[in-house]
Amino acid sequence: MSDPKSDVKSDVKADTRTGEVRSESWIEAGFEEIARTGVEGVRVEVLAKNLGVTKGGFYRRFRDRAALLEAMLQNWSAGRIAAIEKQTSLDGATARERLKALIALYSERMNTEGMAVELAIRQWARADEPAANAVASVDAARLKNVGQLYRATGLPPEEADAQAFLFYCFVFGQSLLFLERGPRKRAQLVAKSAETLLRGV
């Protein structure tokens, strides 16, 4: 699941002292490419071409391609964990209100680029241990934080954890399904599903 409000930036940031492309821009270019072609497409020459610069600047920022991929995983996992912690903070709302807001956040506005990045990283994780560890840490944070919301409604720990699991199955699943319905019918189905997820809390 990706934060709908955290689209990857496409503007190239340069170091004002040297005029070189900054590390963050190489990472952003990496995310844009992984969304398009998967991790195999994240190659130094491709990113340099996309950024309109030479490869030399890359090696002044990163040791090699593996270092860039490591930085991408760290950036992605830290960003997703920070997002779910912020989104599940009660901050004056009830736990039920926060759960309802989360469902709306991830079902009403589709961030196609963010979802493409998430799916590509999950595919990468199937064959790469560091990527698998990054995904596992994000999933653990998501389940923990949403589980805490369900606990705050009064559910016992085991039931709260099960509800959190169902919550994420729904959030991911609904974004991947192509329904033979128009937007209005889909919105109605999502709303009914949300009621089921919030029943009794």
PDB file of C-alpha atoms in Angstrom:
ATOM      1  CA  MET A   1       0.000   0.000   0.000  1.00  0.00           C
ATOM      2  CA  SER A   2       1.326   3.390  -0.917  1.00  0.00           C
ATOM      3  CA  ASP A   3       0.509   6.761   0.496  1.00  0.00           C
ATOM      4  CA  PRO A   4      -1.727   8.537  -2.039  1.00  0.00           C
ATOM      5  CA  LYS A   5      -0.209  11.841  -1.018  1.00  0.00           C
ATOM      6  CA  SER A   6       3.431  10.824  -1.491  1.00  0.00           C
ATOM      7  CA  ASP A   7       3.907  10.799  -5.248  1.00  0.00           C
ATOM      8  CA  VAL A   8       7.472  10.401  -6.494  1.00  0.00           C
ATOM      9  CA  LYS A   9       8.909  13.772  -7.462  1.00  0.00           C
ATOM     10  CA  SER A  10      10.205  14.099 -10.999  1.00  0.00           C
ATOM     11  CA  ASP A  11      12.153  17.340 -10.728  1.00  0.00           C
ATOM     12  CA  VAL A  12      15.948  16.993 -10.738  1.00  0.00           C
ATOM     13  CA  LYS A  13      17.568  18.433  -7.641  1.00  0.00           C
ATOM     14  CA  ALA A  14      21.108  19.679  -8.079  1.00  0.00           C
ATOM     15  CA  ASP A  15      23.687  20.478  -5.428  1.00  0.00           C
ATOM     16  CA  THR A  16      23.913  24.262  -5.474  1.00  0.00           C
ATOM     17  CA  ARG A  17      27.664  24.141  -4.815  1.00  0.00           C
ATOM     18  CA  THR A  18      28.685  21.700  -7.546  1.00  0.00           C
ATOM     19  CA  GLY A  19      25.725  21.688  -9.938  1.00  0.00           C
ATOM     20  CA  GLU A  20      25.640  17.875  -9.717  1.00  0.00           C
ATOM     21  CA  VAL A  21      22.487  15.820  -9.340  1.00  0.00           C
ATOM     22  CA  ARG A  22      21.887  15.056  -5.678  1.00  0.00           C
ATOM     23  CA  SER A  23      21.527  11.572  -4.212  1.00  0.00           C
ATOM     24  CA  GLU A  24      17.788  12.105  -3.662  1.00  0.00           C
ATOM     25  CA  SER A  25      17.233  12.669  -7.370  1.00  0.00           C
ATOM     26  CA  TRP A  26      19.015   9.441  -8.282  1.00  0.00           C
ATOM     27  CA  ILE A  27      16.798   7.635  -5.780  1.00  0.00           C
ATOM     28  CA  GLU A  28      13.646   9.291  -7.171  1.00  0.00           C
ATOM     29  CA  ALA A  29      14.718   8.343 -10.692  1.00  0.00           C
ATOM     30  CA  GLY A  30      15.219   4.798  -9.434  1.00  0.00           C
ATOM     31  CA  PHE A  31      11.648   4.715  -8.116  1.00  0.00           C
ATOM     32  CA  GLU A  32      10.265   6.057 -11.379  1.00  0.00           C
ATOM     33  CA  GLU A  33      12.124   3.368 -13.305  1.00  0.00           C
ATOM     34  CA  ILE A  34      11.225   0.503 -10.956  1.00  0.00           C
ATOM     35  CA  ALA A  35       7.571   1.493 -11.364  1.00  0.00           C
ATOM     36  CA  ARG A  36       7.931   1.270 -15.149  1.00  0.00           C
ATOM     37  CA  THR A  37      10.191  -1.744 -15.663  1.00  0.00           C
ATOM     38  CA  GLY A  38      10.899  -3.445 -12.337  1.00  0.00           C
ATOM     39  CA  VAL A  39      14.188  -3.659 -10.474  1.00  0.00           C
ATOM     40  CA  GLU A  40      15.973  -5.080 -13.539  1.00  0.00           C
ATOM     41  CA  GLY A  41      15.379  -1.770 -15.302  1.00  0.00           C
ATOM     42  CA  VAL A  42      17.067   0.278 -12.574  1.00  0.00           C
ATOM     43  CA  ARG A  43      20.445   0.636 -14.284  1.00  0.00           C
ATOM     44  CA  VAL A  44      22.906   3.487 -13.979  1.00  0.00           C
ATOM     45  CA  GLU A  45      22.957   4.300 -17.693  1.00  0.00           C
ATOM     46  CA  VAL A  46      19.148   4.333 -17.875  1.00  0.00           C
ATOM     47  CA  LEU A  47      18.791   6.645 -14.867  1.00  0.00           C
ATOM     48  CA  ALA A  48      21.510   8.972 -16.153  1.00  0.00           C
ATOM     49  CA  LYS A  49      19.719   9.239 -19.496  1.00  0.00           C
ATOM     50  CA  ASN A  50      16.383   9.869 -17.767  1.00  0.00           C
ATOM     51  CA  LEU A  51      17.958  12.618 -15.657  1.00  0.00           C
ATOM     52  CA  GLY A  52      19.792  14.119 -18.629  1.00  0.00           C
ATOM     53  CA  VAL A  53      23.225  13.752 -17.031  1.00  0.00           C
ATOM     54  CA  THR A  54      26.317  11.569 -17.418  1.00  0.00           C
ATOM     55  CA  LYS A  55      27.045   8.420 -15.419  1.00  0.00           C
ATOM     56  CA  GLY A  56      30.056  10.027 -13.752  1.00  0.00           C
ATOM     57  CA  GLY A  57      27.903  11.981 -11.314  1.00  0.00           C
ATOM     58  CA  PHE A  58      26.255   8.768 -10.136  1.00  0.00           C
ATOM     59  CA  TYR A  59      29.555   7.272  -8.953  1.00  0.00           C
ATOM     60  CA  ARG A  60      30.318  10.389  -6.953  1.00  0.00           C
ATOM     61  CA  ARG A  61      27.076   9.761  -5.032  1.00  0.00           C
ATOM     62  CA  PHE A  62      26.934   5.967  -4.865  1.00  0.00           C
ATOM     63  CA  ARG A  63      29.563   3.255  -4.745  1.00  0.00           C
ATOM     64  CA  ASP A  64      27.682   1.157  -7.310  1.00  0.00           C
ATOM     65  CA  ARG A  65      24.203   0.063  -8.394  1.00  0.00           C
ATOM     66  CA  ALA A  66      23.844  -2.128  -5.288  1.00  0.00           C
ATOM     67  CA  ALA A  67      24.367   0.935  -3.077  1.00  0.00           C
ATOM     68  CA  LEU A  68      21.596   2.773  -4.933  1.00  0.00           C
ATOM     69  CA  LEU A  69      19.225  -0.181  -4.542  1.00  0.00           C
ATOM     70  CA  GLU A  70      20.022  -0.306  -0.820  1.00  0.00           C
ATOM     71  CA  ALA A  71      19.296   3.425  -0.513  1.00  0.00           C
ATOM     72  CA  MET A  72      16.011   2.957  -2.381  1.00  0.00           C
ATOM     73  CA  LEU A  73      14.906   0.217   0.019  1.00  0.00           C
ATOM     74  CA  GLN A  74      15.834   2.333   3.044  1.00  0.00           C
ATOM     75  CA  ASN A  75      14.004   5.351   1.619  1.00  0.00           C
ATOM     76  CA  TRP A  76      10.902   3.334   0.733  1.00  0.00           C
ATOM     77  CA  SER A  77      10.636   1.443   4.024  1.00  0.00           C
ATOM     78  CA  ALA A  78      11.301   4.526   6.176  1.00  0.00           C
ATOM     79  CA  GLY A  79       8.741   6.521   4.212  1.00  0.00           C
ATOM     80  CA  ARG A  80       6.030   3.856   4.416  1.00  0.00           C
ATOM     81  CA  ILE A  81       6.586   3.296   8.146  1.00  0.00           C
ATOM     82  CA  ALA A  82       6.497   7.037   8.863  1.00  0.00           C
ATOM     83  CA  ALA A  83       3.314   7.325   6.783  1.00  0.00           C
ATOM     84  CA  ILE A  84       1.401   4.605   8.634  1.00  0.00           C
ATOM     85  CA  GLU A  85       2.507   5.947  12.022  1.00  0.00           C
ATOM     86  CA  LYS A  86       1.196   9.383  11.071  1.00  0.00           C
ATOM     87  CA  GLN A  87      -2.018   8.025   9.557  1.00  0.00           C
ATOM     88  CA  THR A  88      -2.868   5.930  12.638  1.00  0.00           C
ATOM     89  CA  SER A  89      -2.125   8.644  15.186  1.00  0.00           C
ATOM     90  CA  LEU A  90      -5.407   9.411  16.939  1.00  0.00           C
ATOM     91  CA  ASP A  91      -4.643  13.135  17.253  1.00  0.00           C
ATOM     92  CA  GLY A  92      -8.067  13.935  18.702  1.00  0.00           C
ATOM     93  CA  ALA A  93     -10.002  11.366  16.626  1.00  0.00           C
ATOM     94  CA  THR A  94     -11.500   8.110  17.851  1.00  0.00           C
ATOM     95  CA  ALA A  95      -9.968   4.830  16.723  1.00  0.00           C
ATOM     96  CA  ARG A  96     -13.062   4.079  14.637  1.00  0.00           C
ATOM     97  CA  GLU A  97     -12.874   7.483  12.936  1.00  0.00           C
ATOM     98  CA  ARG A  98      -9.204   6.941  12.163  1.00  0.00           C
ATOM     99  CA  LEU A  99      -9.873   3.478  10.691  1.00  0.00           C
ATOM    100  CA  LYS A 100     -12.670   4.889   8.543  1.00  0.00           C
ATOM    101  CA  ALA A 101     -10.404   7.706   7.353  1.00  0.00           C
ATOM    102  CA  LEU A 102      -7.675   5.201   6.453  1.00  0.00           C
ATOM    103  CA  ILE A 103     -10.082   3.162   4.341  1.00  0.00           C
ATOM    104  CA  ALA A 104     -11.200   6.316   2.534  1.00  0.00           C
ATOM    105  CA  LEU A 105      -7.601   7.459   2.048  1.00  0.00           C
ATOM    106  CA  TYR A 106      -6.561   4.278   0.255  1.00  0.00           C
ATOM    107  CA  SER A 107      -9.736   3.524  -1.675  1.00  0.00           C
ATOM    108  CA  GLU A 108     -11.041   6.878  -2.899  1.00  0.00           C
ATOM    109  CA  ARG A 109      -7.946   8.161  -4.659  1.00  0.00           C
ATOM    110  CA  MET A 110      -5.687   5.681  -6.432  1.00  0.00           C
ATOM    111  CA  ASN A 111      -2.002   6.577  -6.517  1.00  0.00           C
ATOM    112  CA  THR A 112      -1.086   4.465  -9.543  1.00  0.00           C
ATOM    113  CA  GLU A 113       2.622   5.335  -9.474  1.00  0.00           C
ATOM    114  CA  GLY A 114       2.939   4.634  -5.759  1.00  0.00           C
ATOM    115  CA  MET A 115       1.143   1.308  -6.193  1.00  0.00           C
ATOM    116  CA  ALA A 116       3.402   0.416  -9.129  1.00  0.00           C
ATOM    117  CA  VAL A 117       6.464   1.072  -6.942  1.00  0.00           C
ATOM    118  CA  GLU A 118       5.005  -1.042  -4.129  1.00  0.00           C
ATOM    119  CA  LEU A 119       4.191  -3.959  -6.436  1.00  0.00           C
ATOM    120  CA  ALA A 120       7.635  -3.804  -8.054  1.00  0.00           C
ATOM    121  CA  ILE A 121       9.366  -3.856  -4.672  1.00  0.00           C
ATOM    122  CA  ARG A 122       7.212  -6.796  -3.570  1.00  0.00           C
ATOM    123  CA  GLN A 123       8.104  -8.663  -6.766  1.00  0.00           C
ATOM    124  CA  TRP A 124      11.784  -7.860  -6.136  1.00  0.00           C
ATOM    125  CA  ALA A 125      11.401  -9.192  -2.573  1.00  0.00           C
ATOM    126  CA  ARG A 126      10.445 -12.627  -3.895  1.00  0.00           C
ATOM    127  CA  ALA A 127      14.057 -13.236  -4.922  1.00  0.00           C
ATOM    128  CA  ASP A 128      16.115 -10.779  -2.832  1.00  0.00           C
ATOM    129  CA  GLU A 129      16.637 -10.993   0.935  1.00  0.00           C
ATOM    130  CA  PRO A 130      17.268  -7.272   1.628  1.00  0.00           C
ATOM    131  CA  ALA A 131      14.134  -6.362  -0.326  1.00  0.00           C
ATOM    132  CA  ALA A 132      12.178  -9.068   1.522  1.00  0.00           C
ATOM    133  CA  ASN A 133      13.400  -7.676   4.856  1.00  0.00           C
ATOM    134  CA  ALA A 134      12.329  -4.150   3.867  1.00  0.00           C
ATOM    135  CA  VAL A 135       8.850  -5.345   2.858  1.00  0.00           C
ATOM    136  CA  ALA A 136       8.525  -7.402   6.037  1.00  0.00           C
ATOM    137  CA  SER A 137       9.403  -4.385   8.197  1.00  0.00           C
ATOM    138  CA  VAL A 138       6.801  -2.245   6.421  1.00  0.00           C
ATOM    139  CA  ASP A 139       4.109  -4.907   6.704  1.00  0.00           C
ATOM    140  CA  ALA A 140       4.893  -5.430  10.392  1.00  0.00           C
ATOM    141  CA  ALA A 141       4.562  -1.685  11.053  1.00  0.00           C
ATOM    142  CA  ARG A 142       1.301  -1.470   9.144  1.00  0.00           C
ATOM    143  CA  LEU A 143      -0.246  -4.444  10.941  1.00  0.00           C
ATOM    144  CA  LYS A 144       1.008  -3.266  14.331  1.00  0.00           C
ATOM    145  CA  ASN A 145      -0.333   0.276  13.981  1.00  0.00           C
ATOM    146  CA  VAL A 146      -3.723  -0.716  12.600  1.00  0.00           C
ATOM    147  CA  GLY A 147      -3.916  -3.485  15.195  1.00  0.00           C
ATOM    148  CA  GLN A 148      -3.410  -0.851  17.883  1.00  0.00           C
ATOM    149  CA  LEU A 149      -6.368   1.098  16.484  1.00  0.00           C
ATOM    150  CA  TYR A 150      -8.566  -1.977  16.683  1.00  0.00           C
ATOM    151  CA  ARG A 151      -7.337  -2.609  20.240  1.00  0.00           C
ATOM    152  CA  ALA A 152      -8.277   0.970  21.108  1.00  0.00           C
ATOM    153  CA  THR A 153     -11.879   0.167  20.140  1.00  0.00           C
ATOM    154  CA  GLY A 154     -11.933  -2.480  22.863  1.00  0.00           C
ATOM    155  CA  LEU A 155     -11.207  -5.608  20.831  1.00  0.00           C
ATOM    156  CA  PRO A 156      -9.052  -8.314  22.483  1.00  0.00           C
ATOM    157  CA  PRO A 157      -5.467  -8.486  21.086  1.00  0.00           C
ATOM    158  CA  GLU A 158      -5.940 -11.614  18.950  1.00  0.00           C
ATOM    159  CA  GLU A 159      -9.156 -10.330  17.408  1.00  0.00           C
ATOM    160  CA  ALA A 160      -7.628  -6.886  16.838  1.00  0.00           C
ATOM    161  CA  ASP A 161      -4.665  -8.457  15.019  1.00  0.00           C
ATOM    162  CA  ALA A 162      -6.998 -10.552  12.859  1.00  0.00           C
ATOM    163  CA  GLN A 163      -9.042  -7.461  11.987  1.00  0.00           C
ATOM    164  CA  ALA A 164      -5.845  -5.586  11.074  1.00  0.00           C
ATOM    165  CA  PHE A 165      -4.875  -8.456   8.783  1.00  0.00           C
ATOM    166  CA  LEU A 166      -8.294  -8.381   7.074  1.00  0.00           C
ATOM    167  CA  PHE A 167      -8.033  -4.585   6.821  1.00  0.00           C
ATOM    168  CA  TYR A 168      -4.820  -4.832   4.800  1.00  0.00           C
ATOM    169  CA  CYS A 169      -6.067  -7.711   2.677  1.00  0.00           C
ATOM    170  CA  PHE A 170      -8.959  -5.426   1.735  1.00  0.00           C
ATOM    171  CA  VAL A 171      -6.840  -2.301   1.166  1.00  0.00           C
ATOM    172  CA  PHE A 172      -4.430  -4.128  -1.156  1.00  0.00           C
ATOM    173  CA  GLY A 173      -7.012  -6.329  -2.808  1.00  0.00           C
ATOM    174  CA  GLN A 174      -9.513  -3.646  -3.741  1.00  0.00           C
ATOM    175  CA  SER A 175      -6.793  -1.626  -5.454  1.00  0.00           C
ATOM    176  CA  LEU A 176      -5.825  -4.579  -7.654  1.00  0.00           C
ATOM    177  CA  LEU A 177      -9.257  -5.784  -8.711  1.00  0.00           C
ATOM    178  CA  PHE A 178     -10.764  -4.788 -12.041  1.00  0.00           C
ATOM    179  CA  LEU A 179     -14.492  -4.792 -11.361  1.00  0.00           C
ATOM    180  CA  GLU A 180     -17.166  -4.954 -14.065  1.00  0.00           C
ATOM    181  CA  ARG A 181     -18.807  -1.912 -12.520  1.00  0.00           C
ATOM    182  CA  GLY A 182     -18.606   1.815 -12.942  1.00  0.00           C
ATOM    183  CA  PRO A 183     -16.973   4.147 -10.401  1.00  0.00           C
ATOM    184  CA  ARG A 184     -20.257   4.695  -8.561  1.00  0.00           C
ATOM    185  CA  LYS A 185     -20.909   0.970  -8.100  1.00  0.00           C
ATOM    186  CA  ARG A 186     -17.322   0.424  -7.016  1.00  0.00           C
ATOM    187  CA  ALA A 187     -17.584   3.227  -4.447  1.00  0.00           C
ATOM    188  CA  GLN A 188     -20.765   1.652  -3.068  1.00  0.00           C
ATOM    189  CA  LEU A 189     -19.064  -1.741  -2.783  1.00  0.00           C
ATOM    190  CA  VAL A 190     -16.036  -0.210  -1.043  1.00  0.00           C
ATOM    191  CA  ALA A 191     -18.330   1.618   1.385  1.00  0.00           C
ATOM    192  CA  LYS A 192     -20.196  -1.602   2.216  1.00  0.00           C
ATOM    193  CA  SER A 193     -16.908  -3.450   2.688  1.00  0.00           C
ATOM    194  CA  ALA A 194     -15.709  -0.683   4.999  1.00  0.00           C
ATOM    195  CA  GLU A 195     -18.860  -1.074   7.088  1.00  0.00           C
ATOM    196  CA  THR A 196     -18.050  -4.768   7.476  1.00  0.00           C
ATOM    197  CA  LEU A 197     -14.489  -3.995   8.566  1.00  0.00           C
ATOM    198  CA  LEU A 198     -15.812  -1.512  11.150  1.00  0.00           C
ATOM    199  CA  ARG A 199     -18.755  -3.549  12.398  1.00  0.00           C
ATOM    200  CA  GLY A 200     -18.716  -3.911  16.143  1.00  0.00           C
ATOM    201  CA  VAL A 201     -15.975  -1.330  16.746  1.00  0.00           C
TER     202      VAL A 201
END
